[in-house]
XYZ file of C-alpha atoms in Angstrom:
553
model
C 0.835 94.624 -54.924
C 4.115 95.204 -54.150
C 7.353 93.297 -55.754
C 9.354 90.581 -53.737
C 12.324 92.875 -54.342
C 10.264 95.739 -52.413
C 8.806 93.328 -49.947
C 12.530 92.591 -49.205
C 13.613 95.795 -48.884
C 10.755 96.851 -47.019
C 11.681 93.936 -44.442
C 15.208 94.507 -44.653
C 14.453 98.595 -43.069
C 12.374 97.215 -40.065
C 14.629 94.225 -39.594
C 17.490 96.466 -39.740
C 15.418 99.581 -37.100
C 14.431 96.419 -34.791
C 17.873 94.715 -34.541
C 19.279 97.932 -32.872
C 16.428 98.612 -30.619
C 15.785 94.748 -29.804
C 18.432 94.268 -26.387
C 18.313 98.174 -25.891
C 17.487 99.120 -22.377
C 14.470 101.163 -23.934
C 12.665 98.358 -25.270
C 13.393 96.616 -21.785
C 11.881 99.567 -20.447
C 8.949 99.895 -22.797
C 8.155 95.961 -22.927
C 7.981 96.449 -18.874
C 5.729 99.031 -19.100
C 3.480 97.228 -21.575
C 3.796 94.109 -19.195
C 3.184 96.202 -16.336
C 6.161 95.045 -14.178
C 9.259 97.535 -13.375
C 12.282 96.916 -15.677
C 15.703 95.704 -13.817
C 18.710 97.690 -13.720
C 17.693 100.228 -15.999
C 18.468 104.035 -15.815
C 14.986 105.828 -15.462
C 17.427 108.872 -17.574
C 19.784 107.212 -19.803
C 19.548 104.294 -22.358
C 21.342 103.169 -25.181
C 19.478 105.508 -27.422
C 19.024 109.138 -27.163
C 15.252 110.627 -27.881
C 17.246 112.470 -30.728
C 18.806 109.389 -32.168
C 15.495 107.368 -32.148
C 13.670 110.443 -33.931
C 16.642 110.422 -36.296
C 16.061 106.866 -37.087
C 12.326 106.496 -37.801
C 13.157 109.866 -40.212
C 15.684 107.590 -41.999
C 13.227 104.937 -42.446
C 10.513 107.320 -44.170
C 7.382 108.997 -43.901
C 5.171 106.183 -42.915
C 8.033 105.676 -39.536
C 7.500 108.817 -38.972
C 4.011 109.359 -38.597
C 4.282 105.886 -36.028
C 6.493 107.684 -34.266
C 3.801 111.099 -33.882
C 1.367 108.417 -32.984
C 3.538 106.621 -30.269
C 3.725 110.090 -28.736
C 0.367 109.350 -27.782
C 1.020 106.438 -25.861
C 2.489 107.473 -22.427
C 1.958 104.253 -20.804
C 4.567 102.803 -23.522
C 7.653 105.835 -23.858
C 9.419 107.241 -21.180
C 8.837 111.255 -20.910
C 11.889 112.448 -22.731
C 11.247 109.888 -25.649
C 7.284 111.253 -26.156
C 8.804 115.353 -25.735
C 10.502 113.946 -28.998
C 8.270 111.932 -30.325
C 5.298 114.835 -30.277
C 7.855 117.111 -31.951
C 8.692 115.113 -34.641
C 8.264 116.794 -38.062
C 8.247 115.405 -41.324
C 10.166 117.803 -43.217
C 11.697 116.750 -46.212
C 12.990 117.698 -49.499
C 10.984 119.604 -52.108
C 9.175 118.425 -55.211
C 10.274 120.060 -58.272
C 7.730 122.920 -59.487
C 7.853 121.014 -63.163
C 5.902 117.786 -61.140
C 3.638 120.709 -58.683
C 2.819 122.069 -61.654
C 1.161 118.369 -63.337
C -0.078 117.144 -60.003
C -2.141 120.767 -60.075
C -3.144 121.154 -63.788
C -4.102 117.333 -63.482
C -6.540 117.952 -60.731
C -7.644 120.744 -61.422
C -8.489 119.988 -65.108
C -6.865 123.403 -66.587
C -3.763 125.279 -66.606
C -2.475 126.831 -63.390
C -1.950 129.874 -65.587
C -5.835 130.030 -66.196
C -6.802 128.976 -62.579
C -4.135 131.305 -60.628
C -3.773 135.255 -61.518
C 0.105 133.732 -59.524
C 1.943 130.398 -58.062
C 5.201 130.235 -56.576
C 7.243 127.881 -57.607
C 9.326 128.242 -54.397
C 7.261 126.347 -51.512
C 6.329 127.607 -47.871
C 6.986 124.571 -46.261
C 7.538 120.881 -47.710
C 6.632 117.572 -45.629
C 6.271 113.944 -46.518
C 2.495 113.796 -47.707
C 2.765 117.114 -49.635
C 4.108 120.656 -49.918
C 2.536 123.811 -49.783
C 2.959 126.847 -52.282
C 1.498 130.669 -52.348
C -0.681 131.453 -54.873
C -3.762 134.150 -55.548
C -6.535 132.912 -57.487
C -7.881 135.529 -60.650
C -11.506 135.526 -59.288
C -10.960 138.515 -56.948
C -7.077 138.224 -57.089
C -7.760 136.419 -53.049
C -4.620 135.279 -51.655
C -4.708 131.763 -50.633
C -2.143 128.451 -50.084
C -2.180 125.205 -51.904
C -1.306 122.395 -50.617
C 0.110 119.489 -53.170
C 0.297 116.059 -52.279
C 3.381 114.019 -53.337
C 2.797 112.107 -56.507
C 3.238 107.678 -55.109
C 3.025 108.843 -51.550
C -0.523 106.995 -51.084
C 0.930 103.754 -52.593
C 4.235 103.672 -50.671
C 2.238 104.829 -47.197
C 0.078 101.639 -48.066
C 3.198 99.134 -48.700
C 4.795 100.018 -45.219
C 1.343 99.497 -43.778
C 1.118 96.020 -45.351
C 4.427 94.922 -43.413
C 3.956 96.489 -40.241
C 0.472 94.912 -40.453
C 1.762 91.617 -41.610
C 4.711 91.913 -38.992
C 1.947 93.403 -35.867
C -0.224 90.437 -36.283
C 2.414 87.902 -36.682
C 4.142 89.295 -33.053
C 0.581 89.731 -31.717
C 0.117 85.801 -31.826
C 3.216 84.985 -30.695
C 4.619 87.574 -28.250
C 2.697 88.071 -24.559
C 4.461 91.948 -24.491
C 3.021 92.841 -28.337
C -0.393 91.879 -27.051
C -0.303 94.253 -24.104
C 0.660 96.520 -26.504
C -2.157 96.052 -28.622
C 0.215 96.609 -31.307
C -2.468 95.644 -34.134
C -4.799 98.313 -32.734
C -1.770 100.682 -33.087
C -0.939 99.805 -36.747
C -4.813 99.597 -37.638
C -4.752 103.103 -36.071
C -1.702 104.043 -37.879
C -3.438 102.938 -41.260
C -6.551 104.990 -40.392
C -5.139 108.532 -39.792
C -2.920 108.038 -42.707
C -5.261 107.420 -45.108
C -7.327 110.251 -43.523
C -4.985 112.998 -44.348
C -4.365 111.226 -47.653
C -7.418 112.600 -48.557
C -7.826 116.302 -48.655
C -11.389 117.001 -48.963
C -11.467 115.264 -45.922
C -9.350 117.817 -45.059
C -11.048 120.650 -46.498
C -14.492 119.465 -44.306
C -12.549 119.732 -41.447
C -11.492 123.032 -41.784
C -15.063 124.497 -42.247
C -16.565 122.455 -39.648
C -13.544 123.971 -37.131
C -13.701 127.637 -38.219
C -17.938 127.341 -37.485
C -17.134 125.056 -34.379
C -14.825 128.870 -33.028
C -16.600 131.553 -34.998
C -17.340 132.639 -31.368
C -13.973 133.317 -30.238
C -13.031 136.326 -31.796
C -9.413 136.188 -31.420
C -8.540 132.711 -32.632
C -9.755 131.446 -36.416
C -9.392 128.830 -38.829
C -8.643 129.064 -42.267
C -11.601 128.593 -44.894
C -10.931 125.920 -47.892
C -12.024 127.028 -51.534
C -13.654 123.881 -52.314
C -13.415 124.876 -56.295
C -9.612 124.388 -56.463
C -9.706 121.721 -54.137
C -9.880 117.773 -54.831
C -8.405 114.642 -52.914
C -4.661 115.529 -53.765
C -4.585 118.975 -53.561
C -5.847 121.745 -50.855
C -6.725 124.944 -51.599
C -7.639 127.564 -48.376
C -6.925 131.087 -47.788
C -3.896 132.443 -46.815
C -3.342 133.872 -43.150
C 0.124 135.594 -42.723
C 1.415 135.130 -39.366
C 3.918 133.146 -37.930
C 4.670 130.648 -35.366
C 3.985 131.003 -31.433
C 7.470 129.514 -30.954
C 9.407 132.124 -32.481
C 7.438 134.896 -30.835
C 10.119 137.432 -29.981
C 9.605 139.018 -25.897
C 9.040 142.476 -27.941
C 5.710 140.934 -29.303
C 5.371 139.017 -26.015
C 4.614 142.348 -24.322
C 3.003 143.877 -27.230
C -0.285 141.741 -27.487
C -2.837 141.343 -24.907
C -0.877 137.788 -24.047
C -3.248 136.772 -20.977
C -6.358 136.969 -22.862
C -5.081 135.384 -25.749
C -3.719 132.538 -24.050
C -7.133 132.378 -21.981
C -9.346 132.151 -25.384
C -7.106 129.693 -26.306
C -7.263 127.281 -23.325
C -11.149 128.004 -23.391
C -11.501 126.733 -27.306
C -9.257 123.686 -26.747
C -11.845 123.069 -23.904
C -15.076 123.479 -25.996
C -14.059 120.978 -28.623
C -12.909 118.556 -26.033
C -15.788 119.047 -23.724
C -18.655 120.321 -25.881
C -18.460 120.256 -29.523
C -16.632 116.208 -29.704
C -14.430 117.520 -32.632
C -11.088 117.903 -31.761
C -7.678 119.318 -33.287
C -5.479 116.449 -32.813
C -2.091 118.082 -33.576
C -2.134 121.442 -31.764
C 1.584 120.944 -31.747
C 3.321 124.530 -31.559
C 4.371 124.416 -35.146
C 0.806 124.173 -36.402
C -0.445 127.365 -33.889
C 0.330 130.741 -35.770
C -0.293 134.342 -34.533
C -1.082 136.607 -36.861
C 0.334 140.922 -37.135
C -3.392 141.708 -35.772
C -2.422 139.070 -32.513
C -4.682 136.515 -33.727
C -4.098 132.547 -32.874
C -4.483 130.778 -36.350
C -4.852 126.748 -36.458
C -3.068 125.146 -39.111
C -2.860 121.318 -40.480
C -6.330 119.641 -39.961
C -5.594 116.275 -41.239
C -5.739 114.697 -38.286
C -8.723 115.403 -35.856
C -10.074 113.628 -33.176
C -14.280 112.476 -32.718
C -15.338 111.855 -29.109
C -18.720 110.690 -28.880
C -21.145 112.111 -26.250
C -21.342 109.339 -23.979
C -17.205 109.777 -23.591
C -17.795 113.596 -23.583
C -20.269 113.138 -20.532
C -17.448 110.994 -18.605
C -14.107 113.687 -19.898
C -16.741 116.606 -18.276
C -17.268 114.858 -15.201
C -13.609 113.420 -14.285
C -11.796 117.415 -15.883
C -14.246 118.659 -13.217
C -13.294 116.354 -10.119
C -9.436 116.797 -11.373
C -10.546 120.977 -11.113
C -12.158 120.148 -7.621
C -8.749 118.294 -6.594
C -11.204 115.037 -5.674
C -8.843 112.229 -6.531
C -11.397 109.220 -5.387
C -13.988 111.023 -7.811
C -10.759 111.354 -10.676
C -9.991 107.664 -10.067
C -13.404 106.554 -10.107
C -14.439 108.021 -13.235
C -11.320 107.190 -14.916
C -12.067 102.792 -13.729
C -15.699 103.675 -15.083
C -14.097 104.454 -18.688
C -11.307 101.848 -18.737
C -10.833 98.527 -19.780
C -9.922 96.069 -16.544
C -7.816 92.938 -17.235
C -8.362 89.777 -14.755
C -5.330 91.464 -12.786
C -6.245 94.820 -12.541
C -4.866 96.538 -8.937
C -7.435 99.004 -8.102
C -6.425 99.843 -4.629
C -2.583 100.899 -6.116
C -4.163 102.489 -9.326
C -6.242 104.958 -7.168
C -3.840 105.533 -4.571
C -1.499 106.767 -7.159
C -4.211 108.834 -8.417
C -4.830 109.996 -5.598
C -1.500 111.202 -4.571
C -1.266 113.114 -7.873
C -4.060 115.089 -7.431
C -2.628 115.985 -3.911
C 0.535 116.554 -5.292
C -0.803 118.972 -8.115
C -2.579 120.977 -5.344
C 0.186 121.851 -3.433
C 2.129 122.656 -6.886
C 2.589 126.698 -7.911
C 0.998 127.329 -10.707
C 3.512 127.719 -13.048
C 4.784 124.293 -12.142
C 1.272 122.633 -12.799
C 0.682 121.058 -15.733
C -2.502 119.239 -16.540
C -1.370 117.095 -19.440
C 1.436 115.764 -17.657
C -0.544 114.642 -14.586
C -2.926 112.821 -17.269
C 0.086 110.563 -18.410
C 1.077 109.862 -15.439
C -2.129 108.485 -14.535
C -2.020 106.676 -17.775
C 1.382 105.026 -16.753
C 0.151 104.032 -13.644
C -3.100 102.456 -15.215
C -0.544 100.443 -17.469
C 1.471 98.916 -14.323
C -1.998 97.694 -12.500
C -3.538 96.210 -15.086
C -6.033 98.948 -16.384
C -6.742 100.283 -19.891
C -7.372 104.076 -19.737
C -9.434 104.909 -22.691
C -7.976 106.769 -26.131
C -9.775 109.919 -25.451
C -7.337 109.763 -21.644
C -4.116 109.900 -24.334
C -5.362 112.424 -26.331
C -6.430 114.524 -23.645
C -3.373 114.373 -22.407
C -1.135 115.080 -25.450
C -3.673 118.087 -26.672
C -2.853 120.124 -22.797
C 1.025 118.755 -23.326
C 1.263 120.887 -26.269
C -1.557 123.046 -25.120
C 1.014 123.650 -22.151
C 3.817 124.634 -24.483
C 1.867 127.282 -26.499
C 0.361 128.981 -23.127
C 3.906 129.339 -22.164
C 5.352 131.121 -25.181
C 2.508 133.482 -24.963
C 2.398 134.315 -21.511
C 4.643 132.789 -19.044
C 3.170 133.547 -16.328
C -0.766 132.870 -17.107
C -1.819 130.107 -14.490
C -3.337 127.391 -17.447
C -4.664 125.051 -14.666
C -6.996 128.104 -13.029
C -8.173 128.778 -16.649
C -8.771 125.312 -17.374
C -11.011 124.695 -14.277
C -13.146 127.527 -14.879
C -13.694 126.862 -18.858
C -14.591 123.390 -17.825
C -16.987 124.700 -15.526
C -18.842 127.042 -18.083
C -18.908 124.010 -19.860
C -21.132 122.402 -17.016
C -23.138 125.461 -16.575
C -23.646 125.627 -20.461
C -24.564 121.972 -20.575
C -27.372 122.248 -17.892
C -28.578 125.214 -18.992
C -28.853 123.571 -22.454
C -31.029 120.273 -20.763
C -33.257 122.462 -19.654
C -34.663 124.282 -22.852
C -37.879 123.656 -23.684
C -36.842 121.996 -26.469
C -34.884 119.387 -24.608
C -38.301 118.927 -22.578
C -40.249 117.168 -25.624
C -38.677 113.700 -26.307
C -39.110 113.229 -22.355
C -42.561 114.368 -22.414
C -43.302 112.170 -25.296
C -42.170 109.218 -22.774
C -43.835 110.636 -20.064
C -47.070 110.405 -22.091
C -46.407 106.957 -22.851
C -45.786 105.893 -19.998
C -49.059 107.433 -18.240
C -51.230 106.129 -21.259
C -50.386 102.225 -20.611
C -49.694 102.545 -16.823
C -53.209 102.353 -15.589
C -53.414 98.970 -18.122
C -50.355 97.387 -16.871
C -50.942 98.220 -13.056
C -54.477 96.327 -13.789
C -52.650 93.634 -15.008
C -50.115 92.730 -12.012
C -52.929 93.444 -9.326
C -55.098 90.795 -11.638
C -52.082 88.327 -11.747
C -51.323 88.875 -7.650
C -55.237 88.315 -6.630
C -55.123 84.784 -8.578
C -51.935 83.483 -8.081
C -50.833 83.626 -11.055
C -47.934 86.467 -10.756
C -44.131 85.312 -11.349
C -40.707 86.255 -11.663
C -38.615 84.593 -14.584
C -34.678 84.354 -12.689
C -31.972 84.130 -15.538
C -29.346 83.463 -12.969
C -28.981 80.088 -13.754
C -28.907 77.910 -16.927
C -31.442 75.531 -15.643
C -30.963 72.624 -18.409
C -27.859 72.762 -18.220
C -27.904 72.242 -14.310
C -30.411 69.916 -14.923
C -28.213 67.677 -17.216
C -25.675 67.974 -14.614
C -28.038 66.307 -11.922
C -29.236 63.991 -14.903
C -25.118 63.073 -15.251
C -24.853 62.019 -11.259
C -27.628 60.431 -11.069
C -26.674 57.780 -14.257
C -22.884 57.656 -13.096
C -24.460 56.573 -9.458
C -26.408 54.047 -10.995
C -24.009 52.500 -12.919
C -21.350 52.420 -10.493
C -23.926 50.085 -8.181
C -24.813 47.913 -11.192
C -21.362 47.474 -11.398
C -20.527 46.725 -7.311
C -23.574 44.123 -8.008
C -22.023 42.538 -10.737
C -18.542 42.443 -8.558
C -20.742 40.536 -5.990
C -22.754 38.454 -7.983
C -19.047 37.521 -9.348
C -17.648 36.741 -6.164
C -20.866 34.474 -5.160
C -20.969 32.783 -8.463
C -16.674 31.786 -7.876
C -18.242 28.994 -5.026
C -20.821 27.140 -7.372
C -18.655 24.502 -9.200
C -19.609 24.263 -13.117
C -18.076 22.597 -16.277
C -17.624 25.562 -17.729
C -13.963 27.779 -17.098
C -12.341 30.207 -18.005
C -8.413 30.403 -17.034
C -9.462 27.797 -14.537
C -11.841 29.687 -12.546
C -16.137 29.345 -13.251
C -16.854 30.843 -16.590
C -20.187 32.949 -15.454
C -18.507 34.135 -12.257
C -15.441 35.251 -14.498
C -17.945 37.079 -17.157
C -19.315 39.384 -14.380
C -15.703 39.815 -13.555
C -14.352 40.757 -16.907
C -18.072 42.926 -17.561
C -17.324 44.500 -14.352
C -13.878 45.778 -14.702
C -14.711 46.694 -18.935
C -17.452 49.468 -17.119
C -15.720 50.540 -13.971
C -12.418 51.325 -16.942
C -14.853 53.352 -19.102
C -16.772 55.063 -16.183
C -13.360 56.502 -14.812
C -11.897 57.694 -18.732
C -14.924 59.490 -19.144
C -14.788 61.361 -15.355
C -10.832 61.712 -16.139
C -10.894 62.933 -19.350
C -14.609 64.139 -21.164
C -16.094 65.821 -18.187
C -15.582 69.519 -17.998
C -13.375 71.751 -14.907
C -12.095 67.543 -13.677
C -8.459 68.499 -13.309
């Protein structure tokens, strides 16, 4: 548990982050978007705060700010454009841990010298971020070259104090603030908490790495590198080493070099696979993590954070990428309601003429000016503003051909990525039929089938029995039929009692002409009884309609 000196200080960095940001015309504009209204007087282009200055900030604040920042990139119905560019290239580079503590983190772990376990290690790292840093080495069985990847010494227990307040803080606005519940800004943080301690752990890590290199072992020009699971535990990563470098800095020599059209092609195709057909996904294919090696090979890098769509949610992304590739935006906007959470004020109509209009727009677009991943967010903005919740899978999508869109670029300019994305979703189809119609596919709906004809012939016996004596029924659940009948029940006594009581107001009134020695305030005692009953039941029969029966006022 942390200190209350931490605790303060920990409060005292968001308090300070949200005083700047709280009467800035981009929370306006964000808080709008989450309510779904338009924000007033405010520049669609220009705020208070630059995408650079808000990057700049969540940097200052530490690694845990900065990883909420990669994941608000995801959220397009949230960020204006500019802000998520920013957002989704936000790195986490930072300064270097001193060989002397690599060097204990590794011997630690690995339970020997690194002297014994490496034939070398550079002390210099290849790159340094806020979970860990990674180092060169080549191990002495074989002299193989690989990477290892070091994680931080305290970065799990400081990731998991910032996550305590901006849990604390979430729920606390959640229950008090309409805007932080549109949000959902405790699924956000609970997210938050989930892919950090994911890529906390490294064998998690290292599984994902061999899953994705036999997920693309098909694609001959793209690969993934393999972990060596002996020099690798939860805090550090061992996996071979690829030389290459990143698309980004491609230089227009190489550019014409290398087969660029295929490449990029292969590359669209495997993006589409995992999406589409294998449900495992590489979450960050920012450029930075995309390297090409001297043979022109695509490399993916940084597996910590991967993405699981189920097949159900597969089924629906394969069906709405294909109307989107068929330009059928009632079919896009159907699927996408079909997926989606609706709140009580959901605006259909406006939601799919919107879609609608995008699709249209995107057809008459050249295709170097189409991209895929931006038409996705802006179908997710427009689901914010009418009331609809577009599924995660929608966002991720979208982010994955965003960056999908930048890489494509670098390698080929002019390759048209929407054409290649329609017909890799289509072999996708094709494969997936093909695949439901094995043999093999055949035998858990023949085992039905068989079922089904076995205890057919009994049941049909049964109903025809039933219908010939009169005895065949239909059980409605439509209606809760005690509770209606308590509801009759109700009437009925309140009727009755409100004529015992008009009796008892007559019999009152009758009773006031018969003189008696017996008063009360002057008036016949027995006739003023009935009175006094009278008005004591018609008071409590009007409370309890006023104020104990249900849906009154």
């Amino acid at each position: 548990m942390p200190s209350t000196t931490e605790k303060i200080n920990q409060y005292r960095k968001l308090l300070s982050f949200v005083l700047k940001y709280r009467n800035s015309d981009l929370l306006e504009e964000t808080s709008s978007n989450a309510m779904g209204v338009a924000a007033d007087n405010v520049e669609k282009d220009e705020y208070d705060q630059t995408p650079d200055e808000l990057v700049e900030d969540l940097k200052s604040m530490g690694p845990t700010y900065v990883k909420l920042g990669q994941l608000l990139s995801t959220r397009p119905d949230l960020l204006p454009q500019r802000y998520l560019n920013s957002l989704s290239d936000l790195q986490d580079e930072t300064d270097s841990i001193d060989y002397e503590k690599v060097q204990e983190i590794v011997e630690r772990e690995l339970g020997t010298s690194i002297s014994k376990a490496f034939h070398s290690f550079d002390k210099k790292p290849l790159a340094s971020a806020s979970i860990g840093q990674v180092h060169r080495a080549t191990l002495r069985s074989g002299e193989r070259d690989v990477v290892v990847k070091v994680q931080r010494p305290g970065i799990r227990a400081q990731f998991i104090k910032d996550l305590e307040t901006l849990d604390e803080i979430a729920n606390w606005a959640v229950e008090h603030s309409e805007t932080a519940q549109k949000f959902a800004l405790d699924d956000l943080i609970e997210e938050l908490q989930r892919i950090l301690l994911n890529e906390l752990d490294y064998t998690k890590e290292a599984n994902n790495l061999s899953r994705m290199h036999e997920n693309l072992k098909s694609f001959k020009n793209l690969t993934v590198p393999l972990p060596v699971s002996d020099y690798s535990t939860s805090k550090i990563l061992t996996m071979e080493f690829i030389e290459g470098q990143k698309v980004v800095d491609l230089s227009p020599v190489k550019q014409i070099e290398m087969n660029a059209e295929n490449l990029a092609d292969e590359f669209v195709e495997a993006y589409m696979q995992q999406v589409l057909a294998d449900g495992f996904v590489h979450a960050d294919p920012h450029p930075g993590n995309v390297h090409l090696t001297k043979d022109y090979k695509l490399v993916l890098l940084d597996l910590g954070m991967v993405f699981h769509i189920s097949a159900p949610n597969r089924e629906h992304l394969l069906r709405f990428m294909t109307a989107l590739g068929d330009d059928n935006g009632d079919k896009v906007a159907d699927i996408l309601i079909k997926m989606s959470t609706l709140q009580d004020d959901a605006n259909l109509q406006a939601f799919r003429k919107k879609v609608t209009q995008l699709v249209m727009e995107s057809q008459q677009a050249a295709a170097k000016e189409m991209k895929t991943g931006r038409i996705l967010i802006q179908m997710n903005q427009s689901a914010a503003h009418n009331g609809i919740r577009i599924p995660t899978e929608i966002n991720i999508l979208g982010k994955i051909l965003l960056n999908m869109d930048q890489i494509v670029s670098k390698l080929d300019p002019e390759f048209d990525t929407r054409r290649a994305i329609r017909t890799h979703v289509w072999k996708q189809m094709e494969k997936k039929m093909r695949d439901e119609i094995k043999p093999e596919n055949f035998f858990s709906v023949l085992v039905e089938t068989k079922k089904l004809a076995e205890n057919l012939p009994e049941r049909l016996n049964t109903i025809t029995e039933n219908l010939a004596n009169n005895e065949f029924k239909i059980n409605i659940d439509g209606v809760d039929e005690k509770r209606l009948t308590d509801g009759f029940q109700k009437v009925a006594n309140r009727i009755t009692l409100g004529l015992i009581i008009a009796a008892t107001i007559i019999g009152a009134a009758m009773l006031m002409n018969i003189e008696t020695d017996f008063t009360l305030f002057g008036y016949p005692g027995f006739a003023m009884l009935f009175f006094l009953a009278a008005a004591i039941g018609g008071g409590t029969l009007v409370y309890y309609i006023v104020f104990k029966d249900e849906n009154v006022m």
